[in-house]
């Protein structure tokens, strides 16, 4: 993404041409999807399209394919109305039910709880066109596959349920009654990312905010402004313009630090930036954010950026040059109290507030990129983040299209969040099986991540195995390519009883820091019994007590992320009266009740806070 300097990619082929080429039926290669994602849309004039959208449920994709299973020229994207009393049109957005955006569809209507398929969304809006102004439509996320149309014309397709995308609609938008239509399809596919099985709910829909973004004709489309790797006073990065006037003087200002440096963009609108700066560094104790202004001749955009360095050396993780221990917790993007996908600032504040109460300075946002508000709140609160893409379990390692899709999701995640100090780890994968094809696949992702962002730590949540009955070994060949190793282990839950941890010794093939990226046990809040009775809070508490004693014995351990902060919905968890289709490994219930285990981790974190550098 950072190297791509081409103009915004807009698919505006006529439906006729598309039909001739068979384009509508073909998935656009992910790499060609969105080379020009706009960074920091919050720093721009936007018009929200959130609220009620008219929707049509379309399990057979009747609005897309004709009866020969060919893309239809007159699909629902035409938003047609009968013109005469004799006209035959078998759909009507106006009289169909509506859904709220942002929001998953599953939790908005009872009969959609298990729905996996297509729903068409339509928003009508007016827009006053302005001279020298471009207009984009920006989607925070659509799970999973989105086909987007404006006024009957296709803008393009986006694949991947957790990252943003945008389209230039300057030449298509009109003053009155624009019809913006999105076909969202959340059918699971073997070749998709994630693939057929996950331990979380496949919430479909326009799950994050949708907005119109106004920019000048030539605008600052993206920029990377961070401390250079290994430095605490050298800012380096790049910026990129999009438009017709690509050669400009652009000034980067950090007023509070008295900085104003100018750079010239090349014929592609690209400039590298580099300057010295005496800055107060961002850290959990002092999450300092600076106003940063990027001023081109034709545009001005403002951001809030924190500056900090993050490195690994031997088995240490160094924040601003000092060793830290990551007191973490895993979080799913599940809404506290109401259930469903989390999307709001309030959701973020609640979840991160609980993490703070636990004593955490770090969160692992599992298993896909979470919404941007979460990252921005963490930036303000001083909570460090592990962010990951949904390369989970059993991806099709040999498929070039699957790799391209994963790469694209990685690009979009990094593009969106690369200026957020809170993010310190990009994770490539979760519990993927050791093997040659998988290693090749993940090495390509690592290479790609490093090319987009040379600064952050690269990790992956891996597995361990027994070399004898008391030795746990981490020697996954992937470890060689990572900066920090993640390991998920459930000794005491899927593997024996809690006491089993007492006799285990941990070994790792690599001289690198280890984060125990998952460990946990299930208990619905309020279910009581003795410490060896499954599903009780006492068992979960016992599990954590034994885990903590074991974790304390691992000399190369530099972080812990219990699984998980809050209970979440999962189709893999049917046990009646206990799970009821929820994974109950939360330290807190989905109603906000803290379980006994919460206090075990809290105590451990408070001890760590007193004894280890923050
Ligand atoms: C794991 C997975 C996570 C599951 C968890 C569990 O290893 O990474 O997605 O939810 O175990 O509860 O089994």
PDB file of C-alpha atoms in Angstrom, residues 54-183:
ATOM      1  CA  UNK A  54     -33.473  -0.026   4.079  1.00  0.00           C
ATOM      2  CA  UNK A  55     -32.609  -3.693   3.652  1.00  0.00           C
ATOM      3  CA  UNK A  56     -33.623  -6.713   1.630  1.00  0.00           C
ATOM      4  CA  UNK A  57     -32.752 -10.200   2.810  1.00  0.00           C
ATOM      5  CA  UNK A  58     -31.641 -12.219  -0.184  1.00  0.00           C
ATOM      6  CA  UNK A  59     -30.585 -15.772   0.715  1.00  0.00           C
ATOM      7  CA  UNK A  60     -30.632 -16.894  -2.948  1.00  0.00           C
ATOM      8  CA  UNK A  61     -28.891 -13.753  -4.250  1.00  0.00           C
ATOM      9  CA  UNK A  62     -31.872 -13.100  -6.493  1.00  0.00           C
ATOM     10  CA  UNK A  63     -30.925  -9.444  -6.616  1.00  0.00           C
ATOM     11  CA  UNK A  64     -27.560 -10.332  -8.098  1.00  0.00           C
ATOM     12  CA  UNK A  65     -27.935 -13.433 -10.316  1.00  0.00           C
ATOM     13  CA  UNK A  66     -30.577 -14.291 -12.882  1.00  0.00           C
ATOM     14  CA  UNK A  67     -32.188 -17.724 -13.112  1.00  0.00           C
ATOM     15  CA  UNK A  68     -29.256 -19.037 -15.167  1.00  0.00           C
ATOM     16  CA  UNK A  69     -26.946 -17.950 -12.360  1.00  0.00           C
ATOM     17  CA  UNK A  70     -25.543 -15.148 -14.477  1.00  0.00           C
ATOM     18  CA  UNK A  71     -25.025 -11.684 -12.996  1.00  0.00           C
ATOM     19  CA  UNK A  72     -28.196  -9.807 -13.616  1.00  0.00           C
ATOM     20  CA  UNK A  73     -28.243  -6.459 -15.418  1.00  0.00           C
ATOM     21  CA  UNK A  74     -31.250  -5.435 -13.426  1.00  0.00           C
ATOM     22  CA  UNK A  75     -30.307  -6.431  -9.937  1.00  0.00           C
ATOM     23  CA  UNK A  76     -31.478  -4.815  -6.767  1.00  0.00           C
ATOM     24  CA  UNK A  77     -28.598  -2.356  -7.135  1.00  0.00           C
ATOM     25  CA  UNK A  78     -30.798  -0.557  -9.695  1.00  0.00           C
ATOM     26  CA  UNK A  79     -33.156   0.411  -6.875  1.00  0.00           C
ATOM     27  CA  UNK A  80     -35.935   0.390  -9.449  1.00  0.00           C
ATOM     28  CA  UNK A  81     -39.537   1.458  -9.051  1.00  0.00           C
ATOM     29  CA  UNK A  82     -42.461   0.524 -11.284  1.00  0.00           C
ATOM     30  CA  UNK A  83     -43.025   3.396 -13.705  1.00  0.00           C
ATOM     31  CA  UNK A  84     -46.442   2.249 -14.828  1.00  0.00           C
ATOM     32  CA  UNK A  85     -49.081   0.239 -13.088  1.00  0.00           C
ATOM     33  CA  UNK A  86     -48.142  -2.718 -15.289  1.00  0.00           C
ATOM     34  CA  UNK A  87     -44.413  -2.767 -14.546  1.00  0.00           C
ATOM     35  CA  UNK A  88     -43.132  -5.874 -12.828  1.00  0.00           C
ATOM     36  CA  UNK A  89     -40.546  -5.249 -10.130  1.00  0.00           C
ATOM     37  CA  UNK A  90     -40.320  -7.810  -7.383  1.00  0.00           C
ATOM     38  CA  UNK A  91     -38.427  -5.859  -4.754  1.00  0.00           C
ATOM     39  CA  UNK A  92     -38.883  -2.534  -3.055  1.00  0.00           C
ATOM     40  CA  UNK A  93     -36.353  -1.006  -0.709  1.00  0.00           C
ATOM     41  CA  UNK A  94     -38.807   1.661   0.433  1.00  0.00           C
ATOM     42  CA  UNK A  95     -41.259  -0.777   1.920  1.00  0.00           C
ATOM     43  CA  UNK A  96     -38.676  -3.283   3.178  1.00  0.00           C
ATOM     44  CA  UNK A  97     -37.527  -3.382   6.769  1.00  0.00           C
ATOM     45  CA  UNK A  98     -34.606  -1.315   7.924  1.00  0.00           C
ATOM     46  CA  UNK A  99     -31.480  -2.140   9.913  1.00  0.00           C
ATOM     47  CA  UNK A 100     -29.309   0.175  11.942  1.00  0.00           C
ATOM     48  CA  UNK A 101     -25.809   1.001  10.728  1.00  0.00           C
ATOM     49  CA  UNK A 102     -23.375   0.496  12.306  1.00  0.00           C
ATOM     50  CA  UNK A 103     -24.489  -2.843  13.603  1.00  0.00           C
ATOM     51  CA  UNK A 104     -24.455  -6.521  12.798  1.00  0.00           C
ATOM     52  CA  UNK A 105     -27.735  -7.860  11.447  1.00  0.00           C
ATOM     53  CA  UNK A 106     -27.725 -10.971  13.630  1.00  0.00           C
ATOM     54  CA  UNK A 107     -28.544  -9.198  16.863  1.00  0.00           C
ATOM     55  CA  UNK A 108     -30.991  -6.723  15.381  1.00  0.00           C
ATOM     56  CA  UNK A 109     -33.665  -9.223  14.409  1.00  0.00           C
ATOM     57  CA  UNK A 110     -34.238 -12.528  16.080  1.00  0.00           C
ATOM     58  CA  UNK A 111     -34.712 -14.391  12.811  1.00  0.00           C
ATOM     59  CA  UNK A 112     -31.313 -13.176  11.590  1.00  0.00           C
ATOM     60  CA  UNK A 113     -29.351 -14.541  14.535  1.00  0.00           C
ATOM     61  CA  UNK A 114     -27.979 -17.457  12.496  1.00  0.00           C
ATOM     62  CA  UNK A 115     -28.298 -15.902   9.066  1.00  0.00           C
ATOM     63  CA  UNK A 116     -25.335 -16.317   6.746  1.00  0.00           C
ATOM     64  CA  UNK A 117     -25.865 -14.970   3.273  1.00  0.00           C
ATOM     65  CA  UNK A 118     -26.681 -11.767   1.461  1.00  0.00           C
ATOM     66  CA  UNK A 119     -28.487  -8.698   2.698  1.00  0.00           C
ATOM     67  CA  UNK A 120     -28.845  -5.632   0.493  1.00  0.00           C
ATOM     68  CA  UNK A 121     -28.556  -2.269   2.226  1.00  0.00           C
ATOM     69  CA  UNK A 122     -29.737   1.012   0.775  1.00  0.00           C
ATOM     70  CA  UNK A 123     -29.222   4.539   1.972  1.00  0.00           C
ATOM     71  CA  UNK A 124     -30.721   7.529   0.158  1.00  0.00           C
ATOM     72  CA  UNK A 125     -29.061  10.876   0.589  1.00  0.00           C
ATOM     73  CA  UNK A 126     -28.874  14.349  -0.888  1.00  0.00           C
ATOM     74  CA  UNK A 127     -25.575  16.086  -1.385  1.00  0.00           C
ATOM     75  CA  UNK A 128     -24.701  19.617  -2.311  1.00  0.00           C
ATOM     76  CA  UNK A 129     -21.828  19.341  -4.772  1.00  0.00           C
ATOM     77  CA  UNK A 130     -18.990  21.801  -4.250  1.00  0.00           C
ATOM     78  CA  UNK A 131     -16.348  23.078  -6.653  1.00  0.00           C
ATOM     79  CA  UNK A 132     -12.813  21.660  -6.305  1.00  0.00           C
ATOM     80  CA  UNK A 133     -14.047  19.110  -3.832  1.00  0.00           C
ATOM     81  CA  UNK A 134     -13.889  15.379  -4.137  1.00  0.00           C
ATOM     82  CA  UNK A 135     -16.266  13.088  -2.382  1.00  0.00           C
ATOM     83  CA  UNK A 136     -15.595   9.589  -1.142  1.00  0.00           C
ATOM     84  CA  UNK A 137     -17.813   7.052   0.505  1.00  0.00           C
ATOM     85  CA  UNK A 138     -15.967   5.361   3.353  1.00  0.00           C
ATOM     86  CA  UNK A 139     -16.918   2.124   5.083  1.00  0.00           C
ATOM     87  CA  UNK A 140     -15.382   1.270   8.460  1.00  0.00           C
ATOM     88  CA  UNK A 141     -16.049  -2.415   7.719  1.00  0.00           C
ATOM     89  CA  UNK A 142     -18.549  -4.736   6.081  1.00  0.00           C
ATOM     90  CA  UNK A 143     -18.539  -8.398   6.974  1.00  0.00           C
ATOM     91  CA  UNK A 144     -17.605 -10.113   4.752  1.00  0.00           C
ATOM     92  CA  UNK A 145     -17.917  -9.398   1.041  1.00  0.00           C
ATOM     93  CA  UNK A 146     -19.302  -6.049  -0.052  1.00  0.00           C
ATOM     94  CA  UNK A 147     -20.432  -5.006  -3.540  1.00  0.00           C
ATOM     95  CA  UNK A 148     -21.046  -1.289  -3.599  1.00  0.00           C
ATOM     96  CA  UNK A 149     -23.205   0.686  -6.045  1.00  0.00           C
ATOM     97  CA  UNK A 150     -24.123   4.312  -6.377  1.00  0.00           C
ATOM     98  CA  UNK A 151     -27.087   5.365  -8.480  1.00  0.00           C
ATOM     99  CA  UNK A 152     -27.125   2.003 -10.221  1.00  0.00           C
ATOM    100  CA  UNK A 153     -23.405   1.921 -11.067  1.00  0.00           C
ATOM    101  CA  UNK A 154     -20.916  -0.367  -9.466  1.00  0.00           C
ATOM    102  CA  UNK A 155     -18.190   1.292  -7.429  1.00  0.00           C
ATOM    103  CA  UNK A 156     -16.369  -1.899  -6.611  1.00  0.00           C
ATOM    104  CA  UNK A 157     -16.062  -4.874  -4.359  1.00  0.00           C
ATOM    105  CA  UNK A 158     -14.308  -5.304  -1.049  1.00  0.00           C
ATOM    106  CA  UNK A 159     -13.368  -8.544   0.610  1.00  0.00           C
ATOM    107  CA  UNK A 160     -12.561  -8.884   4.319  1.00  0.00           C
ATOM    108  CA  UNK A 161     -14.837  -8.156   7.235  1.00  0.00           C
ATOM    109  CA  UNK A 162     -12.757  -6.009   9.546  1.00  0.00           C
ATOM    110  CA  UNK A 163     -10.936  -3.333   7.604  1.00  0.00           C
ATOM    111  CA  UNK A 164     -11.986  -0.069   5.975  1.00  0.00           C
ATOM    112  CA  UNK A 165     -12.380   0.790   2.296  1.00  0.00           C
ATOM    113  CA  UNK A 166     -13.482   3.777   0.282  1.00  0.00           C
ATOM    114  CA  UNK A 167     -14.546   4.799  -3.221  1.00  0.00           C
ATOM    115  CA  UNK A 168     -14.304   8.085  -5.054  1.00  0.00           C
ATOM    116  CA  UNK A 169     -17.856   9.088  -5.968  1.00  0.00           C
ATOM    117  CA  UNK A 170     -17.162  12.670  -7.090  1.00  0.00           C
ATOM    118  CA  UNK A 171     -18.386  12.074 -10.621  1.00  0.00           C
ATOM    119  CA  UNK A 172     -21.378   9.957  -9.738  1.00  0.00           C
ATOM    120  CA  UNK A 173     -22.965  11.786  -6.859  1.00  0.00           C
ATOM    121  CA  UNK A 174     -25.923  14.065  -7.591  1.00  0.00           C
ATOM    122  CA  UNK A 175     -27.740  16.746  -5.660  1.00  0.00           C
ATOM    123  CA  UNK A 176     -30.853  14.795  -4.826  1.00  0.00           C
ATOM    124  CA  UNK A 177     -31.856  11.262  -3.972  1.00  0.00           C
ATOM    125  CA  UNK A 178     -28.614   9.376  -4.318  1.00  0.00           C
ATOM    126  CA  UNK A 179     -29.090   5.663  -3.929  1.00  0.00           C
ATOM    127  CA  UNK A 180     -26.134   4.008  -2.225  1.00  0.00           C
ATOM    128  CA  UNK A 181     -26.516   0.252  -2.226  1.00  0.00           C
ATOM    129  CA  UNK A 182     -24.307  -2.369  -0.649  1.00  0.00           C
ATOM    130  CA  UNK A 183     -24.729  -6.069  -1.096  1.00  0.00           C
TER     131      UNK A 183
END
